[in-house]
Amino acid sequence: MQKPNRRLEKQTCIVSGASSGIGQAIAIAIAKEGANVVVNFYKNKEGARDTVTKINELKNSGRAITFQADVSKEDEVIAMFAKTKEEFGNIDICVCNSGIQIDAPLHEMTLKQWSLVIDTNLTGQFLCAREALKEFLKTGIRKGVSRSAGKLLHISSVHEVIPWAGHANYAASKGALAMLMQSICQEYAPHKIRCNSIAPGAIKTDINKSVWSSETKLNDLHKLIPYQEIGEPGEIGSVASWLASDESEYINGTTIFVDGGMTCYPGFTTNG
Ligand code: BGC
């Protein structure tokens, strides 16, 4: 990873689902820029501790704490924001990242499989965004700290635009996130609050381990990526820390695809 630029000093960030994969990489990248980080986890306490250890190993990073909360539960999200304020005094950045996949052909998908995915991926992001917005509105711009009154980052997916057979609950949750993010931008940009999404393509994490741990499946996956490589979580971390910083101040209401070109539909290279 590149040297930090200290772009987020004196700021505090909550990262939901930061005990592994993309969330962990984002927490580390943001702490590296000097921000304090709340490492949210649901079940993986050890993973969350590992994120904090990795942050503590960095020189001059912000301080990090873990916080257990199921982001689909209103009271738990509210408690997480209260703890963040108590510990760090302010909240400047919220990365709504928690996401799960429970795959099934649609005609066989149970209501439970549908709801668990929507509750975590969409309602969880709504609850975190809502609590963050309350804080951002209350505090306003902190002069000398950031040009924004607050930054919201939604971690979406290429499947906010690419349909995904066998994963309709997941694709529906990600498609909805685009409208949530853009509506928040429209509503709160006048308060100088920024809201954007990052849409990762295939990034090597636990969520798609069954694909990248099989040579045949990985080769098939590469056919969907013009760059012909699966991404690493750090690729998302570096975009997130920049998108949370003043360097991207005029970016609002946008989804940044970090996907090696996946959304350019490489299947059409020699067909269509
Ligand atoms: C999914 C991964 C998948 C990638 C590309 C992500 O949002 O979580 O499982 O590999 O999209 O299809």
mmCIF file of C-alpha atoms and ligand atoms in Angstrom:
data_model
loop_
_atom_site.group_PDB
_atom_site.id
_atom_site.type_symbol
_atom_site.label_atom_id
_atom_site.label_comp_id
_atom_site.label_asym_id
_atom_site.label_seq_id
_atom_site.Cartn_x
_atom_site.Cartn_y
_atom_site.Cartn_z
ATOM 1 C CA MET A 1 0.000 0.000 0.000
ATOM 2 C CA GLN A 2 1.151 3.558 -0.702
ATOM 3 C CA LYS A 3 2.343 5.943 2.009
ATOM 4 C CA PRO A 4 -0.498 7.691 3.813
ATOM 5 C CA ASN A 5 -1.249 11.329 3.101
ATOM 6 C CA ARG A 6 -2.815 12.037 6.516
ATOM 7 C CA ARG A 7 -5.953 13.183 4.726
ATOM 8 C CA LEU A 8 -8.358 12.209 7.513
ATOM 9 C CA GLU A 9 -6.685 13.503 10.643
ATOM 10 C CA LYS A 10 -8.959 14.516 13.568
ATOM 11 C CA GLN A 11 -11.835 12.620 11.964
ATOM 12 C CA THR A 12 -13.774 9.576 13.128
ATOM 13 C CA CYS A 13 -15.174 6.844 10.927
ATOM 14 C CA ILE A 14 -17.520 3.935 11.503
ATOM 15 C CA VAL A 15 -17.010 0.984 9.162
ATOM 16 C CA SER A 16 -19.737 -1.635 9.305
ATOM 17 C CA GLY A 17 -18.697 -5.218 8.679
ATOM 18 C CA ALA A 18 -15.010 -4.458 9.209
ATOM 19 C CA SER A 19 -13.947 -7.834 10.598
ATOM 20 C CA SER A 20 -12.790 -9.190 7.249
ATOM 21 C CA GLY A 21 -12.407 -8.628 3.521
ATOM 22 C CA ILE A 22 -13.355 -5.287 2.012
ATOM 23 C CA GLY A 23 -14.533 -3.773 5.318
ATOM 24 C CA GLN A 24 -11.267 -4.643 7.022
ATOM 25 C CA ALA A 25 -9.231 -3.133 4.180
ATOM 26 C CA ILE A 26 -11.309 0.054 4.284
ATOM 27 C CA ALA A 27 -10.913 0.390 8.077
ATOM 28 C CA ILE A 28 -7.138 0.019 7.749
ATOM 29 C CA ALA A 29 -6.875 2.448 4.811
ATOM 30 C CA ILE A 30 -8.926 5.074 6.632
ATOM 31 C CA ALA A 31 -7.014 4.682 9.916
ATOM 32 C CA LYS A 32 -3.789 5.029 7.932
ATOM 33 C CA GLU A 33 -4.938 8.506 6.936
ATOM 34 C CA GLY A 34 -5.133 9.431 10.616
ATOM 35 C CA ALA A 35 -8.834 8.865 11.364
ATOM 36 C CA ASN A 36 -10.138 7.046 14.423
ATOM 37 C CA VAL A 37 -12.099 3.984 13.384
ATOM 38 C CA VAL A 38 -14.954 2.000 14.877
ATOM 39 C CA VAL A 39 -14.546 -1.538 13.594
ATOM 40 C CA ASN A 40 -18.055 -2.952 13.543
ATOM 41 C CA PHE A 41 -18.599 -6.703 13.472
ATOM 42 C CA TYR A 42 -21.561 -8.989 13.842
ATOM 43 C CA LYS A 43 -20.230 -12.482 14.658
ATOM 44 C CA ASN A 44 -16.524 -12.436 13.852
ATOM 45 C CA LYS A 45 -14.998 -10.932 17.005
ATOM 46 C CA GLU A 46 -11.577 -12.392 16.250
ATOM 47 C CA GLY A 47 -11.603 -10.800 12.794
ATOM 48 C CA ALA A 48 -12.512 -7.434 14.259
ATOM 49 C CA ARG A 49 -9.672 -7.735 16.771
ATOM 50 C CA ASP A 50 -7.349 -8.590 13.912
ATOM 51 C CA THR A 51 -8.418 -5.384 12.115
ATOM 52 C CA VAL A 52 -7.610 -3.361 15.258
ATOM 53 C CA THR A 53 -4.240 -5.114 15.646
ATOM 54 C CA LYS A 54 -3.371 -4.318 12.035
ATOM 55 C CA ILE A 55 -4.332 -0.668 12.619
ATOM 56 C CA ASN A 56 -2.267 -0.517 15.810
ATOM 57 C CA GLU A 57 0.749 -1.831 13.918
ATOM 58 C CA LEU A 58 0.649 1.207 11.625
ATOM 59 C CA LYS A 59 2.689 4.277 12.500
ATOM 60 C CA ASN A 60 0.668 7.387 13.427
ATOM 61 C CA SER A 61 -2.659 5.793 12.592
ATOM 62 C CA GLY A 62 -5.903 6.817 14.226
ATOM 63 C CA ARG A 63 -7.185 4.864 17.215
ATOM 64 C CA ALA A 64 -9.458 1.881 16.632
ATOM 65 C CA ILE A 65 -12.061 0.093 18.729
ATOM 66 C CA THR A 66 -14.348 -2.840 17.942
ATOM 67 C CA PHE A 67 -18.112 -2.707 18.317
ATOM 68 C CA GLN A 68 -20.491 -5.629 17.984
ATOM 69 C CA ALA A 69 -23.794 -4.797 16.270
ATOM 70 C CA ASP A 70 -26.181 -6.411 13.837
ATOM 71 C CA VAL A 71 -26.683 -3.500 11.428
ATOM 72 C CA SER A 72 -30.201 -4.668 10.595
ATOM 73 C CA LYS A 73 -31.270 -4.006 14.226
ATOM 74 C CA GLU A 74 -32.209 -0.394 14.912
ATOM 75 C CA ASP A 75 -31.305 -0.377 18.622
ATOM 76 C CA GLU A 76 -27.898 -1.937 17.970
ATOM 77 C CA VAL A 77 -27.039 0.653 15.311
ATOM 78 C CA ILE A 78 -28.144 3.475 17.611
ATOM 79 C CA ALA A 79 -25.965 2.027 20.388
ATOM 80 C CA MET A 80 -22.980 1.894 18.026
ATOM 81 C CA PHE A 81 -23.318 5.578 17.191
ATOM 82 C CA ALA A 82 -23.702 6.469 20.889
ATOM 83 C CA LYS A 83 -20.537 4.531 21.751
ATOM 84 C CA THR A 84 -18.638 6.219 18.906
ATOM 85 C CA LYS A 85 -19.590 9.664 20.186
ATOM 86 C CA GLU A 86 -18.708 8.726 23.743
ATOM 87 C CA GLU A 87 -15.313 7.349 22.720
ATOM 88 C CA PHE A 88 -14.241 9.823 20.044
ATOM 89 C CA GLY A 89 -16.546 12.842 20.421
ATOM 90 C CA ASN A 90 -17.552 13.170 16.769
ATOM 91 C CA ILE A 91 -18.491 11.179 13.655
ATOM 92 C CA ASP A 92 -17.283 12.433 10.285
ATOM 93 C CA ILE A 93 -17.405 9.398 8.013
ATOM 94 C CA CYS A 94 -19.662 6.362 7.853
ATOM 95 C CA VAL A 95 -18.840 3.461 5.568
ATOM 96 C CA CYS A 96 -21.935 1.286 5.175
ATOM 97 C CA ASN A 97 -20.274 -1.909 4.111
ATOM 98 C CA SER A 98 -21.905 -4.963 5.728
ATOM 99 C CA GLY A 99 -23.174 -7.304 3.084
ATOM 100 C CA ILE A 100 -24.053 -10.973 2.728
ATOM 101 C CA GLN A 101 -24.909 -13.366 -0.073
ATOM 102 C CA ILE A 102 -27.394 -16.207 0.303
ATOM 103 C CA ASP A 103 -27.828 -17.698 -3.133
ATOM 104 C CA ALA A 104 -30.780 -19.672 -4.483
ATOM 105 C CA PRO A 105 -32.755 -19.977 -7.725
ATOM 106 C CA LEU A 106 -35.587 -17.473 -7.325
ATOM 107 C CA HIS A 107 -38.393 -20.063 -7.567
ATOM 108 C CA GLU A 108 -36.814 -21.890 -4.640
ATOM 109 C CA MET A 109 -35.764 -18.866 -2.574
ATOM 110 C CA THR A 110 -37.298 -18.837 0.882
ATOM 111 C CA LEU A 111 -38.640 -15.650 2.413
ATOM 112 C CA LYS A 112 -35.933 -16.032 5.051
ATOM 113 C CA GLN A 113 -33.180 -16.117 2.409
ATOM 114 C CA TRP A 114 -34.681 -13.045 0.759
ATOM 115 C CA SER A 115 -35.178 -11.117 4.011
ATOM 116 C CA LEU A 116 -31.792 -11.845 5.558
ATOM 117 C CA VAL A 117 -30.051 -10.388 2.518
ATOM 118 C CA ILE A 118 -32.319 -7.352 2.203
ATOM 119 C CA ASP A 119 -32.157 -6.708 5.969
ATOM 120 C CA THR A 120 -28.368 -6.670 6.058
ATOM 121 C CA ASN A 121 -27.484 -5.221 2.665
ATOM 122 C CA LEU A 122 -30.218 -2.588 2.361
ATOM 123 C CA THR A 123 -31.918 -1.946 5.728
ATOM 124 C CA GLY A 124 -28.531 -2.110 7.463
ATOM 125 C CA GLN A 125 -27.167 0.571 5.157
ATOM 126 C CA PHE A 126 -30.318 2.667 5.649
ATOM 127 C CA LEU A 127 -30.024 2.517 9.455
ATOM 128 C CA CYS A 128 -26.314 3.398 9.486
ATOM 129 C CA ALA A 129 -26.857 6.200 6.963
ATOM 130 C CA ARG A 130 -29.785 7.619 8.932
ATOM 131 C CA GLU A 131 -27.876 7.718 12.215
ATOM 132 C CA ALA A 132 -24.840 9.235 10.472
ATOM 133 C CA LEU A 133 -26.977 11.904 8.818
ATOM 134 C CA LYS A 134 -28.430 12.918 12.197
ATOM 135 C CA GLU A 135 -24.897 13.434 13.501
ATOM 136 C CA PHE A 136 -23.683 15.255 10.395
ATOM 137 C CA LEU A 137 -26.644 17.653 10.530
ATOM 138 C CA LYS A 138 -26.140 18.313 14.220
ATOM 139 C CA THR A 139 -22.416 18.998 13.954
ATOM 140 C CA GLY A 140 -22.184 20.700 10.551
ATOM 141 C CA ILE A 141 -18.840 21.519 8.975
ATOM 142 C CA ARG A 142 -15.916 21.247 11.377
ATOM 143 C CA LYS A 143 -13.634 23.973 10.081
ATOM 144 C CA GLY A 144 -10.031 22.950 9.566
ATOM 145 C CA VAL A 145 -11.015 19.271 9.712
ATOM 146 C CA SER A 146 -13.028 18.680 6.540
ATOM 147 C CA ARG A 147 -14.816 20.700 3.886
ATOM 148 C CA SER A 148 -17.835 18.384 4.173
ATOM 149 C CA ALA A 149 -20.277 18.256 7.049
ATOM 150 C CA GLY A 150 -20.029 14.471 6.734
ATOM 151 C CA LYS A 151 -19.229 11.707 4.309
ATOM 152 C CA LEU A 152 -21.298 8.613 3.669
ATOM 153 C CA LEU A 153 -19.916 5.740 1.646
ATOM 154 C CA HIS A 154 -22.123 2.870 0.578
ATOM 155 C CA ILE A 155 -20.362 -0.285 -0.483
ATOM 156 C CA SER A 156 -22.426 -1.616 -3.324
ATOM 157 C CA SER A 157 -21.433 -4.035 -6.096
ATOM 158 C CA VAL A 158 -21.222 -4.326 -9.860
ATOM 159 C CA HIS A 159 -24.554 -6.075 -9.322
ATOM 160 C CA GLU A 160 -26.225 -2.735 -8.781
ATOM 161 C CA VAL A 161 -26.255 -2.716 -12.616
ATOM 162 C CA ILE A 162 -25.393 -6.270 -13.711
ATOM 163 C CA PRO A 163 -28.318 -8.683 -13.249
ATOM 164 C CA TRP A 164 -27.291 -11.875 -11.469
ATOM 165 C CA ALA A 165 -29.208 -15.108 -12.004
ATOM 166 C CA GLY A 166 -29.357 -17.226 -8.881
ATOM 167 C CA HIS A 167 -28.553 -14.192 -6.727
ATOM 168 C CA ALA A 168 -31.682 -12.061 -7.189
ATOM 169 C CA ASN A 169 -31.928 -11.079 -3.515
ATOM 170 C CA TYR A 170 -28.335 -9.809 -3.584
ATOM 171 C CA ALA A 171 -28.701 -7.978 -6.920
ATOM 172 C CA ALA A 172 -32.003 -6.429 -5.797
ATOM 173 C CA SER A 173 -30.391 -5.152 -2.587
ATOM 174 C CA LYS A 174 -27.497 -3.609 -4.498
ATOM 175 C CA GLY A 175 -29.705 -2.071 -7.179
ATOM 176 C CA ALA A 176 -31.761 -0.442 -4.440
ATOM 177 C CA LEU A 177 -28.615 0.961 -2.824
ATOM 178 C CA ALA A 178 -27.982 3.101 -5.908
ATOM 179 C CA MET A 179 -31.316 4.870 -5.435
ATOM 180 C CA LEU A 180 -30.818 5.149 -1.679
ATOM 181 C CA MET A 181 -27.417 6.768 -2.204
ATOM 182 C CA GLN A 182 -28.600 9.154 -4.933
ATOM 183 C CA SER A 183 -31.705 10.172 -2.986
ATOM 184 C CA ILE A 184 -29.547 10.913 0.069
ATOM 185 C CA CYS A 185 -27.278 13.038 -2.102
ATOM 186 C CA GLN A 186 -30.221 14.987 -3.507
ATOM 187 C CA GLU A 187 -31.679 15.524 -0.040
ATOM 188 C CA TYR A 188 -28.547 16.390 1.952
ATOM 189 C CA ALA A 189 -26.004 17.870 -0.478
ATOM 190 C CA PRO A 190 -27.298 21.379 0.362
ATOM 191 C CA HIS A 191 -26.005 20.692 3.892
ATOM 192 C CA LYS A 192 -22.582 19.908 2.364
ATOM 193 C CA ILE A 193 -22.990 16.243 3.215
ATOM 194 C CA ARG A 194 -21.526 13.914 0.616
ATOM 195 C CA CYS A 195 -22.921 10.486 -0.201
ATOM 196 C CA ASN A 196 -21.335 8.141 -2.732
ATOM 197 C CA SER A 197 -21.062 4.443 -3.470
ATOM 198 C CA ILE A 198 -18.188 2.185 -4.353
ATOM 199 C CA ALA A 199 -19.208 -0.786 -6.485
ATOM 200 C CA PRO A 200 -16.587 -3.530 -6.268
ATOM 201 C CA GLY A 201 -16.365 -6.232 -8.896
ATOM 202 C CA ALA A 202 -14.882 -9.604 -8.007
ATOM 203 C CA ILE A 203 -12.635 -8.972 -5.014
ATOM 204 C CA LYS A 204 -10.844 -11.839 -3.284
ATOM 205 C CA THR A 205 -12.721 -12.204 0.013
ATOM 206 C CA ASP A 206 -14.605 -14.888 1.928
ATOM 207 C CA ILE A 207 -17.845 -14.053 0.100
ATOM 208 C CA ASN A 208 -16.575 -15.578 -3.174
ATOM 209 C CA LYS A 209 -13.999 -18.035 -1.784
ATOM 210 C CA SER A 210 -15.762 -20.973 -3.427
ATOM 211 C CA VAL A 211 -14.996 -19.336 -6.789
ATOM 212 C CA TRP A 212 -11.367 -18.212 -6.402
ATOM 213 C CA SER A 213 -10.266 -21.343 -4.547
ATOM 214 C CA SER A 214 -11.102 -23.502 -7.589
ATOM 215 C CA GLU A 215 -8.758 -23.116 -10.573
ATOM 216 C CA THR A 216 -11.514 -23.834 -13.123
ATOM 217 C CA LYS A 217 -13.952 -21.423 -11.533
ATOM 218 C CA LEU A 218 -11.282 -18.733 -11.225
ATOM 219 C CA ASN A 219 -10.456 -19.108 -14.930
ATOM 220 C CA ASP A 220 -14.143 -18.742 -15.772
ATOM 221 C CA LEU A 221 -14.333 -15.655 -13.539
ATOM 222 C CA HIS A 222 -11.350 -14.084 -15.328
ATOM 223 C CA LYS A 223 -13.369 -14.258 -18.572
ATOM 224 C CA LEU A 224 -15.777 -11.761 -16.984
ATOM 225 C CA ILE A 225 -13.013 -9.284 -16.164
ATOM 226 C CA PRO A 226 -11.224 -7.396 -18.973
ATOM 227 C CA TYR A 227 -8.265 -6.891 -16.580
ATOM 228 C CA GLN A 228 -8.234 -10.701 -16.212
ATOM 229 C CA GLU A 229 -7.410 -10.697 -12.525
ATOM 230 C CA ILE A 230 -9.498 -10.898 -9.387
ATOM 231 C CA GLY A 231 -9.163 -7.716 -7.266
ATOM 232 C CA GLU A 232 -7.673 -7.383 -3.794
ATOM 233 C CA PRO A 233 -9.510 -5.730 -0.843
ATOM 234 C CA GLY A 234 -6.832 -3.008 -0.693
ATOM 235 C CA GLU A 235 -8.020 -1.734 -4.099
ATOM 236 C CA ILE A 236 -11.292 -0.785 -2.438
ATOM 237 C CA GLY A 237 -9.584 0.586 0.684
ATOM 238 C CA SER A 238 -7.540 3.116 -1.272
ATOM 239 C CA VAL A 239 -10.584 4.381 -3.192
ATOM 240 C CA ALA A 240 -12.596 4.633 0.046
ATOM 241 C CA SER A 241 -9.986 6.709 1.885
ATOM 242 C CA TRP A 242 -9.738 9.087 -1.070
ATOM 243 C CA LEU A 243 -13.515 9.304 -1.450
ATOM 244 C CA ALA A 244 -13.800 10.174 2.245
ATOM 245 C CA SER A 245 -11.227 12.952 1.914
ATOM 246 C CA ASP A 246 -11.423 16.566 0.782
ATOM 247 C CA GLU A 247 -9.580 15.592 -2.409
ATOM 248 C CA SER A 248 -12.878 14.282 -3.765
ATOM 249 C CA GLU A 249 -15.003 17.100 -2.300
ATOM 250 C CA TYR A 250 -16.995 17.788 -5.482
ATOM 251 C CA ILE A 251 -17.918 14.123 -5.992
ATOM 252 C CA ASN A 252 -21.441 13.564 -4.749
ATOM 253 C CA GLY A 253 -24.193 11.109 -5.686
ATOM 254 C CA THR A 254 -21.901 8.899 -7.735
ATOM 255 C CA THR A 255 -21.056 5.217 -7.871
ATOM 256 C CA ILE A 256 -17.413 4.471 -8.532
ATOM 257 C CA PHE A 257 -16.961 1.040 -10.066
ATOM 258 C CA VAL A 258 -13.767 -0.703 -8.980
ATOM 259 C CA ASP A 259 -14.055 -3.822 -11.066
ATOM 260 C CA GLY A 260 -11.202 -4.292 -13.534
ATOM 261 C CA GLY A 261 -13.670 -3.412 -16.278
ATOM 262 C CA MET A 262 -16.317 -6.015 -15.403
ATOM 263 C CA THR A 263 -19.124 -3.565 -16.183
ATOM 264 C CA CYS A 264 -17.772 -3.300 -19.771
ATOM 265 C CA TYR A 265 -19.262 -6.765 -20.473
ATOM 266 C CA PRO A 266 -16.195 -8.535 -21.977
ATOM 267 C CA GLY A 267 -18.513 -11.283 -23.320
ATOM 268 C CA PHE A 268 -19.201 -8.890 -26.192
ATOM 269 C CA THR A 269 -15.531 -8.660 -27.231
ATOM 270 C CA THR A 270 -15.946 -11.338 -29.883
ATOM 271 C CA ASN A 271 -19.707 -11.576 -30.088
ATOM 272 C CA GLY A 272 -22.859 -9.530 -30.323
HETATM 273 C C1 BGC B 1 -20.100 -10.480 -5.080
HETATM 274 C C2 BGC B 1 -19.028 -11.495 -5.431
HETATM 275 C C3 BGC B 1 -18.845 -11.551 -6.920
HETATM 276 C C4 BGC B 1 -18.697 -10.170 -7.538
HETATM 277 C C5 BGC B 1 -18.699 -10.211 -9.056
HETATM 278 C C6 BGC B 1 -19.746 -9.176 -5.700
HETATM 279 O O1 BGC B 1 -20.647 -8.179 -5.329
HETATM 280 O O2 BGC B 1 -20.196 -10.381 -3.669
HETATM 281 O O3 BGC B 1 -19.385 -12.763 -4.934
HETATM 282 O O4 BGC B 1 -17.680 -12.312 -7.226
HETATM 283 O O5 BGC B 1 -19.747 -9.327 -7.104
HETATM 284 O O6 BGC B 1 -19.733 -10.976 -9.576
#
